[in-house]
Amino acid sequence: VNILVSGASGLIGSALVPLLQTAGHTVSILVRSTPNNTGAVKQIGWNPDAGQLDATALEGFDAVVHLAGENIAGGRWTPEQKHKIKESRIKGTTLLAETLAKLSQKPEVLVSASAIGYYGNRGDVLQTETSTGATDYLGLVCRNWENATEAAREAGIRVVNSRFGIVMSPKGGALAKMLPPFLIGAGGPLGNGKQTMSWVALDDVVGALLHCITNQSVRGPVNVVSPNPVTNAQFSKVLGQTLFRPWFAPVPSLAVKLLFGEMGDALLLSSTKVAPVVLQETGYQFRYPQLDGALKHVLGK
Ligand SMILES: NC(=O)c1ccc[n+]([C@@H]2O[C@H](COP(=O)([O-])OP(=O)(O)OC[C@H]3O[C@@H](n4cnc5c(N)ncnc54)[C@H](OP(=O)(O)O)[C@@H]3O)[C@@H](O)[C@H]2O)c1
């Protein structure tokens, strides 16, 4: 089938595009730079900031996967950065959804990224797709980001809001940031280590996205997390063992807050225990359901 991907240069997109091609699909990507059409993947230009997207170029796709947005963990959450994180998602998603809604040949499905930040800091209470959303900064960003797909839903497009957990890949994201201290034996649990981390292996992220594209009964919010979340202390232990660096020292909460500010509080110390109910009920088989297997694979151990 014909699939369009936004944010294709990111951590998830750069794994998704080759998988889709290997599975025999024709992939085009939305790029914010000037399109360069010398390669195998067709590029279509857009400028989500300026509200520019050529509708005629979007006619006839079967599926659209929307991953674009300012990196959430890219740096300290200054007021400007928080504005960028929110605006890039709401503007870009609204523009894409409204453009798709007006097409004469609409896609069957729009899979639009969201995050488990939707649920906020919930201790060890298990969150499912029907749990209520948080009203903190990230919770509201996620809610507005999901609501921005409404025009597509109203136009009859099947919309999936994929709420990604903490994606495990050595190439980027949370794990890449955690590796350096662990490799020198200085990594350890953050804060009291009791916060739950709902992690997911990158292979399962792309597997789940393919499942959402091809499975017509999947719609609405979908938690893309492994079925076995762990506490931060358990995570640190397994990561240390995988790297053969079993010694670790805890990093106090205050240090995390000083180093990362509000972002550290929201992403590293907050506890969100999430279950992949929709994926499991619709028959998705996880390739890496357990953390030790996932980390061994991801880290090539
Ligand atoms: N990785 C995770 O652990 C995780 C967890 C939860 C949710 N998510 C969400 O899932 C989506 C994909 O994740 P990812 O890890 O692949 O993200 P990523 O590596 O940060 O890539 C996102 C892509 O979005 C585009 N982009 C960057 N800044 C932008 C801006 N200001 N406006 C519009 N587009 C911009 C870029 O692609 P182009 O330059 O090609 O346009 C970039 O490569 C993101 O929205 C992310 O928030 C990820």
XYZ file of C-alpha atoms and ligand atoms in Angstrom:
349
model
C 0.000 0.000 0.000
C 0.963 3.700 -0.304
C 2.076 5.168 3.009
C 2.995 8.751 3.916
C 5.215 9.384 6.978
C 5.941 12.719 8.710
C 8.885 13.173 11.088
C 10.552 10.347 9.129
C 14.071 11.491 10.040
C 13.457 10.919 13.777
C 14.198 7.938 16.006
C 10.949 6.103 15.223
C 10.561 7.258 11.614
C 14.047 6.172 10.589
C 13.258 2.635 11.803
C 9.701 2.619 10.433
C 10.445 3.668 6.836
C 12.842 0.773 6.018
C 10.492 -1.728 7.708
C 7.557 -0.534 5.617
C 9.675 -0.757 2.465
C 10.857 -4.259 3.345
C 7.212 -5.233 3.854
C 6.602 -4.162 0.252
C 4.866 -0.823 0.832
C 5.529 2.350 -1.151
C 6.677 5.064 1.246
C 6.666 8.837 0.807
C 7.790 11.264 3.490
C 6.851 14.802 4.501
C 9.993 16.925 4.863
C 10.385 20.424 6.280
C 13.427 21.100 4.083
C 13.360 21.463 0.278
C 12.284 18.073 -1.138
C 15.105 16.091 -2.739
C 13.635 13.483 -5.045
C 16.760 11.697 -6.210
C 16.374 8.812 -3.708
C 14.044 5.806 -3.471
C 11.614 7.511 -1.081
C 9.467 10.305 -2.527
C 9.707 13.554 -0.552
C 6.861 16.046 -0.205
C 7.585 19.465 1.314
C 5.576 21.054 4.105
C 6.011 23.885 6.554
C 3.919 23.127 9.629
C 5.025 26.377 11.335
C 3.760 28.483 8.456
C 0.697 26.282 7.822
C 1.906 25.221 4.357
C 1.023 21.834 2.903
C 0.148 21.114 -0.739
C -3.106 19.139 -0.590
C -2.885 17.782 -4.135
C 0.375 15.978 -3.231
C -1.503 14.082 -0.489
C -4.224 12.576 -2.698
C -4.446 8.805 -2.842
C -2.372 7.573 0.101
C -3.769 4.514 1.881
C -2.217 5.330 5.260
C -0.524 8.295 6.942
C 1.795 7.993 9.961
C 2.369 11.352 11.664
C 5.415 11.451 13.941
C 6.644 15.042 13.551
C 7.095 17.364 16.516
C 9.767 19.296 18.380
C 11.858 16.845 20.464
C 10.377 16.590 23.979
C 13.581 15.522 25.745
C 15.939 17.606 23.596
C 16.844 20.160 26.227
C 15.706 22.080 29.261
C 12.064 23.083 29.256
C 12.466 26.842 29.031
C 9.167 28.696 28.431
C 10.177 29.043 24.731
C 10.953 25.318 24.440
C 7.656 24.368 26.091
C 5.845 26.623 23.643
C 7.672 24.988 20.694
C 6.932 21.444 21.943
C 3.224 22.262 22.210
C 2.796 24.443 19.127
C 4.759 22.163 16.772
C 2.385 19.323 17.651
C -0.905 21.180 17.653
C -0.205 23.238 14.505
C 1.363 20.374 12.534
C -1.304 17.834 13.489
C -4.208 20.239 12.836
C -2.758 21.191 9.449
C -2.280 17.566 8.431
C -5.666 16.357 9.726
C -7.585 19.242 8.124
C -5.771 18.765 4.812
C -6.445 15.000 4.785
C -10.112 15.626 5.675
C -10.645 17.746 2.536
C -9.060 15.328 0.038
C -11.149 13.620 -2.595
C -9.099 10.421 -2.158
C -8.651 10.258 1.617
C -6.434 7.723 3.359
C -8.154 4.863 5.172
C -6.100 5.465 8.314
C -4.138 8.219 10.072
C -1.843 6.979 12.842
C -0.804 10.034 14.838
C 1.827 9.951 17.577
C 1.019 10.773 21.175
C 2.722 9.812 24.431
C 1.997 8.108 27.736
C 2.650 11.548 29.225
C -1.121 11.730 28.585
C -1.674 9.895 31.906
C 0.796 11.915 34.025
C 2.323 10.887 37.328
C 0.088 8.041 38.619
C 2.236 6.049 41.040
C 1.680 2.334 40.475
C -1.969 2.528 39.364
C -2.233 0.730 36.018
C -3.366 3.019 33.187
C -5.332 1.726 30.199
C -6.555 3.531 27.094
C -9.774 4.478 28.947
C -8.007 6.057 31.954
C -8.430 9.795 32.411
C -5.789 12.224 31.189
C -3.545 14.356 33.390
C -3.834 18.123 33.588
C -0.123 18.873 33.974
C 1.879 20.418 31.105
C 2.635 17.149 29.258
C -0.847 15.752 29.903
C -2.442 18.795 28.292
C 0.030 18.775 25.395
C -0.914 15.146 24.680
C -4.639 15.813 24.970
C -4.478 18.797 22.601
C -2.202 16.842 20.244
C -4.749 13.989 20.069
C -7.685 16.391 19.734
C -5.897 18.033 16.790
C -6.664 14.884 14.723
C -10.433 15.498 15.073
C -10.977 16.887 11.548
C -9.672 13.633 10.041
C -11.920 11.535 12.308
C -14.966 13.637 11.416
C -14.175 13.135 7.733
C -14.437 9.351 8.204
C -10.734 8.548 8.332
C -9.854 5.840 10.879
C -7.678 7.695 13.401
C -5.277 5.948 15.797
C -3.550 7.994 18.497
C -0.496 5.901 19.357
C 0.550 6.715 22.928
C 4.222 5.737 22.898
C 6.018 4.730 26.084
C 9.755 5.186 26.644
C 11.280 3.878 23.411
C 14.367 1.687 23.827
C 17.005 2.213 21.136
C 20.731 2.876 21.553
C 20.526 5.375 18.678
C 18.550 7.986 20.536
C 15.842 8.728 23.076
C 16.006 7.847 26.764
C 18.351 4.834 26.608
C 21.023 6.675 24.589
C 21.041 9.353 27.298
C 21.269 6.799 30.118
C 24.072 4.730 28.592
C 27.136 6.974 29.175
C 26.900 7.052 33.000
C 26.174 3.306 33.091
C 29.144 2.521 30.864
C 31.507 4.215 33.323
C 29.805 2.477 36.245
C 28.163 5.675 37.489
C 24.608 4.961 36.404
C 21.953 4.100 38.916
C 18.340 4.526 39.918
C 16.970 8.050 39.675
C 15.415 9.498 42.828
C 14.017 6.708 45.020
C 13.843 4.390 41.979
C 10.234 3.446 42.742
C 8.743 5.270 39.738
C 7.389 2.932 37.062
C 8.873 3.111 33.576
C 6.591 1.963 30.777
C 9.254 1.097 28.216
C 8.924 -0.415 24.735
C 11.546 -1.767 22.309
C 11.899 0.176 19.050
C 11.161 -3.031 17.072
C 7.822 -3.290 18.858
C 7.084 0.388 18.182
C 7.400 -0.166 14.435
C 5.643 -3.552 14.715
C 2.763 -1.921 16.585
C 2.536 0.902 14.033
C 2.280 -1.661 11.220
C -0.381 -3.514 13.268
C -2.374 -0.263 13.650
C -2.120 0.453 9.915
C -3.223 -2.982 8.767
C -5.745 -3.919 11.458
C -8.982 -2.141 10.625
C -10.537 -2.770 14.030
C -7.898 -0.605 15.734
C -8.935 3.009 16.288
C -8.685 5.710 18.934
C -5.979 5.749 21.621
C -3.527 2.817 21.597
C -0.880 2.372 24.287
C 2.403 1.414 22.631
C 4.243 0.036 25.678
C 5.548 -3.413 26.567
C 3.250 -5.618 28.688
C 5.883 -5.604 31.469
C 6.628 -2.143 32.859
C 9.354 -2.001 35.535
C 10.366 0.331 38.324
C 13.293 2.634 37.654
C 15.356 0.639 40.187
C 14.595 -2.633 38.324
C 15.408 -0.924 35.037
C 18.779 0.300 36.365
C 19.594 -3.189 37.635
C 18.782 -4.892 34.318
C 20.656 -2.226 32.346
C 23.712 -2.590 34.606
C 23.617 -6.387 34.237
C 23.192 -6.192 30.454
C 26.230 -3.927 30.217
C 28.186 -6.100 32.698
C 28.401 -3.044 34.966
C 26.511 -4.346 37.993
C 27.669 -1.608 40.361
C 25.478 1.433 40.540
C 24.925 4.456 42.711
C 21.533 6.112 43.098
C 21.166 9.612 41.667
C 19.251 11.787 44.155
C 16.025 13.499 42.955
C 17.522 16.889 43.693
C 20.419 16.200 41.328
C 17.976 15.112 38.602
C 15.976 18.323 39.113
C 19.123 20.478 39.062
C 20.461 18.769 35.948
C 17.261 18.605 33.914
C 14.837 21.058 35.554
C 11.112 20.508 35.019
C 11.806 18.074 32.167
C 13.643 15.756 34.589
C 10.728 15.849 36.969
C 8.168 15.076 34.259
C 10.117 12.463 32.298
C 12.564 10.835 34.720
C 11.011 10.976 38.180
C 7.346 10.682 37.308
C 5.690 7.262 37.530
C 3.376 6.022 34.774
C 2.406 2.355 34.685
C 0.686 1.647 31.401
C -0.893 -1.511 29.909
C -1.067 -2.167 26.126
C -4.697 -3.311 26.324
C -5.781 -2.464 22.763
C -2.657 -3.977 21.165
C -3.093 -7.213 23.108
C -6.862 -7.442 22.565
C -6.359 -7.025 18.815
C -3.730 -9.774 18.704
C -0.418 -7.910 18.531
C 2.421 -10.271 19.546
C 5.293 -8.451 21.257
C 8.748 -9.402 19.995
C 10.370 -8.097 23.180
C 7.879 -8.371 26.056
C 10.600 -8.558 28.756
C 13.162 -5.862 29.517
C 16.239 -8.124 29.713
C 15.569 -9.596 26.262
C 14.821 -6.157 24.844
C 17.998 -4.573 26.206
C 20.163 -7.508 25.109
C 18.771 -7.153 21.592
C 18.898 -3.349 21.490
C 22.434 -3.182 22.892
C 23.684 -6.121 20.810
C 24.701 -8.177 23.890
N 11.054 8.291 21.410
C 10.241 8.194 22.463
O 10.607 7.589 23.524
C 8.840 8.772 22.394
C 8.004 8.564 23.490
C 6.724 9.093 23.464
C 6.289 9.824 22.360
N 7.131 10.022 21.297
C 6.632 10.850 20.170
O 6.631 10.130 18.949
C 7.006 11.009 17.878
C 8.194 10.412 17.161
O 9.208 10.162 18.137
P 10.755 10.195 17.803
O 11.468 9.713 19.015
O 11.001 9.573 16.483
O 10.978 11.777 17.701
P 12.268 12.575 17.189
O 13.438 11.668 17.031
O 12.393 13.781 18.043
O 11.840 12.994 15.705
C 10.729 13.787 15.453
C 10.810 14.353 14.043
O 9.900 15.448 13.974
C 10.396 16.446 13.115
N 10.489 17.707 13.874
C 11.464 18.101 14.736
N 11.210 19.329 15.214
C 10.039 19.720 14.659
C 9.255 20.896 14.740
N 9.622 21.927 15.512
N 8.099 20.942 14.015
C 7.718 19.907 13.235
N 8.442 18.780 13.093
C 9.573 18.683 13.806
C 11.755 15.986 12.616
O 11.582 15.358 11.360
P 11.814 16.147 9.968
O 13.031 16.989 10.166
O 12.018 15.016 9.012
O 10.587 16.941 9.732
C 12.169 14.938 13.653
O 13.039 14.008 13.110
C 7.308 12.368 18.482
O 6.219 13.228 18.303
C 7.524 12.052 19.951
O 7.175 13.096 20.825
C 8.399 9.491 21.289
